[in-house]
Amino acid sequence: MRTLVLSDLHANLTALEASLKAAHGKWDRIVCLGDVVGYGPDPNEVASRIRELGAVTIRGNHDKAVAELMATDDFNPVAKMAVDWTRAQLSNENLDWLAALPQGPLETDGLMLVHGAVQDEDEYVFTPSQALEGLLDSTVQVTFYGHTHHQGGFAYLDSQLEVLQLRPRTNELHCALQIEAVKRYLLNPGSVGQPRDGDPRAGFAIADLDNHAIEFWRVAYDITQVQSRMRSARLPEPLAHRLTLGR
Ligand code: ZN
C-alpha cells in the first residue's frame, strides 16, 4: 500500500492541486499532518478537498487556533491576522470539521502521524535531540511529522542519530529513501502550501512500507496566482512574498 503524506497545506489550493496532479495514480490512501488552513487564500476549498479525499487528518496549531481551541497569544501579528481572516471565511461545516480533528500522535496502518513532535503536538522539531526524544517514544518504525515546513528527517540506530538529506534537487521531482529494518525514522514530508526550506516548490511524500521505500517530492506550481488571490483578500504582504522565496 502506498500512502500519500501531506502536511502544512495552509489554504493553498493551487499548490495542493499541483501536488495531487503529480501524485495521480501513485497512491492508495492519503494522510494529512495538519495545518490544513491558515496563511493562504483558500481555506474552504482546501478543507473541502481534503475531506472529499477522505484523508486521515490530525490537527495542526493553525487548525486549532482557527477553531478557537488555542489562544493566538504566541502567534506573530501576521499569523494572528491570517487566523482571524480564515475564521471569518470558513463555512460552519468546515469549522466544525477542523474543530473535531484528532490530536497526534495517531497511528494508522503502520505509520505514526504527529503535527509537531511525538511528545508535544505544538513543538518544532529542528534538532537531533528533539528528534531523538520522539524516536524513542514512538511505537512504530516510521513516524511522520510536520510543523517546521522543512522536508527531511532523522534515522536512529544503536543510540546514533543520523540527519537525513531528503530533498530532491532543483531539476528533480523526487528522491527516495530506502527504509532499513534495523532503523527507526522520523520524517517530514515538507509543506504543500508554504515551504520554508529554501525550495518554493510544494513538498510531500509517498510512503511504500511494503517495498521499504519513501519518496520525497517537490512540485512547482503557479505561485503568482496564489499571491494575487492573497492580495485581493488583503492578507498580509509578507505571507504572499515568502511563497516566492520558499522561506
Ligand atoms: Zn504549518
Coordinates of C-alpha atoms and ligand atoms in Angstrom, one line a residue:
M1 CA 0.0 0.0 0.0
R2 CA 1.3 3.4 -0.9
T3 CA 0.4 6.4 1.3
L4 CA 0.4 10.0 0.1
V5 CA 1.6 12.1 3.1
L6 CA 0.6 15.7 3.0
S7 CA 1.3 18.4 5.7
D8 CA 1.0 22.1 6.2
L9 CA -1.3 22.8 3.3
H10 CA -2.1 26.3 4.6
A11 CA -5.1 27.0 2.5
N12 CA -3.1 27.0 -0.8
L13 CA -5.3 25.3 -3.3
T14 CA -3.0 25.8 -6.3
A15 CA -0.1 24.0 -4.5
L16 CA -2.5 21.2 -3.4
E17 CA -3.9 20.6 -6.8
A18 CA -0.4 20.6 -8.4
S19 CA 0.7 18.0 -5.8
L20 CA -2.4 15.8 -6.4
K21 CA -1.8 16.0 -10.1
A22 CA 1.8 15.0 -9.8
A23 CA 1.0 12.1 -7.5
H24 CA -2.0 11.0 -9.5
G25 CA -2.3 7.2 -9.7
K26 CA 0.7 6.7 -7.4
W27 CA -1.1 6.2 -4.0
D28 CA -3.8 4.1 -2.4
R29 CA -4.6 6.2 0.6
I30 CA -3.9 9.6 1.9
V31 CA -3.0 11.1 5.3
C32 CA -2.6 14.7 6.4
L33 CA -0.4 16.0 9.3
G34 CA -2.4 19.2 9.9
D35 CA -2.3 22.9 9.3
V36 CA -4.9 22.5 6.6
V37 CA -5.7 26.2 6.8
G38 CA -4.0 29.4 7.9
Y39 CA -1.9 31.9 5.9
G40 CA -3.3 31.1 2.4
P41 CA -6.3 32.4 0.5
D42 CA -8.4 29.2 0.0
P43 CA -9.4 27.8 3.4
N44 CA -12.8 26.4 2.4
E45 CA -11.6 25.0 -0.9
V46 CA -8.6 23.2 0.8
A47 CA -10.6 21.9 3.8
S48 CA -13.4 20.6 1.5
R49 CA -10.9 19.0 -0.9
I50 CA -9.1 17.1 2.0
R51 CA -12.5 16.0 3.4
E52 CA -13.6 14.8 -0.1
L53 CA -10.3 12.8 -0.5
G54 CA -11.0 11.1 2.8
A55 CA -7.6 11.9 4.2
V56 CA -6.8 10.6 7.7
T57 CA -6.1 14.0 9.2
I58 CA -4.7 15.2 12.5
R59 CA -4.9 18.8 13.7
G60 CA -2.2 21.5 13.4
N61 CA -1.7 24.6 15.5
H62 CA -3.4 26.8 12.9
D63 CA -6.4 24.5 12.7
K64 CA -6.7 24.7 16.5
A65 CA -6.3 28.5 16.5
V66 CA -8.9 29.0 13.8
A67 CA -11.3 26.6 15.7
E68 CA -10.7 28.6 18.9
L69 CA -9.2 25.6 20.6
M70 CA -6.0 27.5 21.3
A71 CA -5.1 31.1 22.1
T72 CA -3.2 33.1 19.5
D73 CA -1.0 34.9 22.0
D74 CA 2.1 33.0 20.8
F75 CA 1.3 33.8 17.1
N76 CA 3.1 36.7 15.5
P77 CA 0.9 39.6 14.4
V78 CA 0.9 38.5 10.8
A79 CA -0.1 34.9 11.6
K80 CA -2.8 36.1 14.0
M81 CA -4.3 38.4 11.3
A82 CA -4.4 35.4 9.0
V83 CA -6.1 33.3 11.7
D84 CA -8.8 35.9 12.2
W85 CA -9.3 36.3 8.4
T86 CA -9.5 32.5 8.0
R87 CA -12.1 32.1 10.7
A88 CA -14.3 34.7 9.1
Q89 CA -14.1 32.9 5.7
L90 CA -14.8 29.3 6.8
S91 CA -18.2 27.7 6.5
N92 CA -19.7 26.3 9.7
E93 CA -19.3 22.9 8.2
N94 CA -15.6 23.3 7.6
L95 CA -15.1 25.0 11.0
D96 CA -16.8 22.1 12.8
W97 CA -14.6 19.6 10.8
L98 CA -11.4 21.5 11.9
A99 CA -12.6 21.7 15.5
A100 CA -13.2 17.9 15.6
L101 CA -9.8 16.9 14.1
P102 CA -8.0 14.4 16.4
Q103 CA -4.7 15.3 18.1
G104 CA -1.5 13.5 17.1
P105 CA 0.2 11.1 17.7
L106 CA -2.2 9.0 15.7
E107 CA -1.2 5.5 14.4
T108 CA -2.7 4.5 11.1
D109 CA -1.8 1.4 9.1
G110 CA 1.7 1.1 10.5
L111 CA 2.6 4.8 10.3
M112 CA 2.6 7.3 13.2
L113 CA 1.4 10.8 12.4
V114 CA 2.2 13.9 14.5
H115 CA 2.0 17.6 13.7
G116 CA 4.9 18.9 15.7
A117 CA 6.7 16.4 17.9
V118 CA 5.7 13.0 19.2
Q119 CA 5.9 14.4 22.8
D120 CA 4.1 17.7 22.1
E121 CA 1.9 18.5 19.1
D122 CA 3.0 22.1 19.1
E123 CA 6.8 21.7 19.4
Y124 CA 9.0 22.4 16.4
V125 CA 11.5 19.5 15.7
F126 CA 14.6 21.1 14.3
T127 CA 17.4 19.5 16.4
P128 CA 18.6 15.9 16.7
S129 CA 18.0 15.9 20.4
Q130 CA 14.3 16.8 19.9
A131 CA 14.1 14.2 17.2
L132 CA 15.7 11.6 19.5
E133 CA 13.1 12.1 22.2
G134 CA 10.3 11.4 19.7
L135 CA 12.0 8.4 18.1
L136 CA 12.4 6.8 21.5
D137 CA 8.7 7.5 22.3
S138 CA 7.2 6.3 19.0
T139 CA 5.8 2.8 18.9
V140 CA 6.3 2.3 15.2
Q141 CA 9.3 2.3 12.8
V142 CA 8.2 5.3 10.7
T143 CA 6.8 8.5 12.2
F144 CA 5.8 11.5 10.0
Y145 CA 5.9 15.0 11.4
G146 CA 5.2 18.5 10.0
H147 CA 5.1 22.0 11.5
T148 CA 8.6 23.1 10.6
H149 CA 7.8 23.2 6.8
H150 CA 11.3 21.7 6.2
Q151 CA 11.4 18.5 4.2
G152 CA 13.8 15.9 5.6
G153 CA 14.3 13.9 8.8
F154 CA 16.2 11.7 11.1
A155 CA 17.1 8.0 11.4
Y156 CA 18.1 6.2 14.6
L157 CA 20.2 3.1 15.2
D158 CA 22.1 1.9 18.2
S159 CA 21.9 5.3 20.1
Q160 CA 23.2 7.0 16.9
L161 CA 21.1 9.7 15.3
E162 CA 21.6 10.4 11.6
V163 CA 20.3 13.6 10.0
L164 CA 18.9 12.7 6.6
Q165 CA 19.1 15.0 3.5
L166 CA 15.9 14.1 1.7
R167 CA 15.2 16.9 -0.7
P168 CA 15.1 16.4 -4.5
R169 CA 17.4 18.7 -6.4
T170 CA 16.0 21.7 -8.3
N171 CA 15.9 19.7 -11.5
E172 CA 14.4 16.6 -10.0
L173 CA 10.8 15.8 -9.0
H174 CA 11.6 13.3 -6.3
C175 CA 14.2 11.4 -4.4
A176 CA 13.8 8.1 -2.5
L177 CA 14.8 6.8 0.9
Q178 CA 15.3 3.1 1.4
I179 CA 14.0 2.0 4.8
E180 CA 16.3 -0.3 6.7
A181 CA 14.7 -2.8 9.0
V182 CA 17.1 -2.1 11.9
K183 CA 16.5 1.7 11.9
R184 CA 13.7 4.0 13.2
Y185 CA 12.7 7.1 11.3
L186 CA 11.2 10.5 12.0
L187 CA 10.4 12.1 8.6
N188 CA 9.0 15.4 7.4
P189 CA 7.2 15.3 4.0
G190 CA 7.7 19.1 3.6
S191 CA 4.9 21.7 3.4
V192 CA 2.5 21.7 0.5
G193 CA 1.3 25.2 0.9
Q194 CA 4.2 27.3 2.4
P195 CA 7.6 25.7 2.2
R196 CA 10.3 27.2 4.4
D197 CA 13.4 25.2 3.5
G198 CA 14.5 27.4 0.6
D199 CA 12.8 25.5 -2.2
P200 CA 9.5 27.2 -3.1
R201 CA 8.0 24.1 -4.7
A202 CA 5.2 22.2 -2.9
G203 CA 6.6 19.3 -0.8
F204 CA 5.0 16.0 0.1
A205 CA 5.9 12.3 0.4
I206 CA 4.7 8.9 -0.7
A207 CA 5.4 6.1 1.7
D208 CA 5.5 2.5 0.5
L209 CA 6.4 0.4 3.6
D210 CA 5.8 -2.9 1.7
N211 CA 8.7 -2.0 -0.6
H212 CA 10.7 -0.3 2.2
A213 CA 10.8 3.0 0.2
I214 CA 9.7 6.5 0.9
E215 CA 9.7 9.1 -1.9
F216 CA 10.1 12.8 -1.2
W217 CA 8.6 15.1 -3.8
R218 CA 8.8 18.7 -4.9
V219 CA 6.4 20.1 -7.4
A220 CA 6.3 23.5 -9.0
Y221 CA 3.0 25.4 -9.0
D222 CA 1.8 28.8 -10.1
I223 CA 2.8 30.9 -7.1
T224 CA 1.8 34.3 -8.7
Q225 CA -1.8 33.0 -9.0
V226 CA -1.9 32.3 -5.2
Q227 CA -0.3 35.6 -4.4
S228 CA -2.8 37.6 -6.4
R229 CA -5.7 35.9 -4.5
M230 CA -3.9 36.8 -1.3
R231 CA -3.6 40.4 -2.3
S232 CA -7.2 40.6 -3.3
A233 CA -8.1 39.2 0.1
R234 CA -5.8 41.8 1.8
L235 CA -3.9 39.1 3.6
P236 CA -0.6 40.4 4.9
E237 CA 2.0 41.0 2.2
P238 CA 4.9 39.2 3.9
L239 CA 2.8 36.0 3.7
A240 CA 2.5 36.4 -0.1
H241 CA 6.1 37.3 -0.6
R242 CA 7.6 34.3 1.3
L243 CA 6.0 31.9 -1.1
T244 CA 8.4 33.1 -3.8
L245 CA 11.3 32.6 -1.5
G246 CA 10.3 29.3 0.0
R247 CA 11.3 30.7 3.4
Ligands
ZN1 ZN 2.3 25.0 9.5

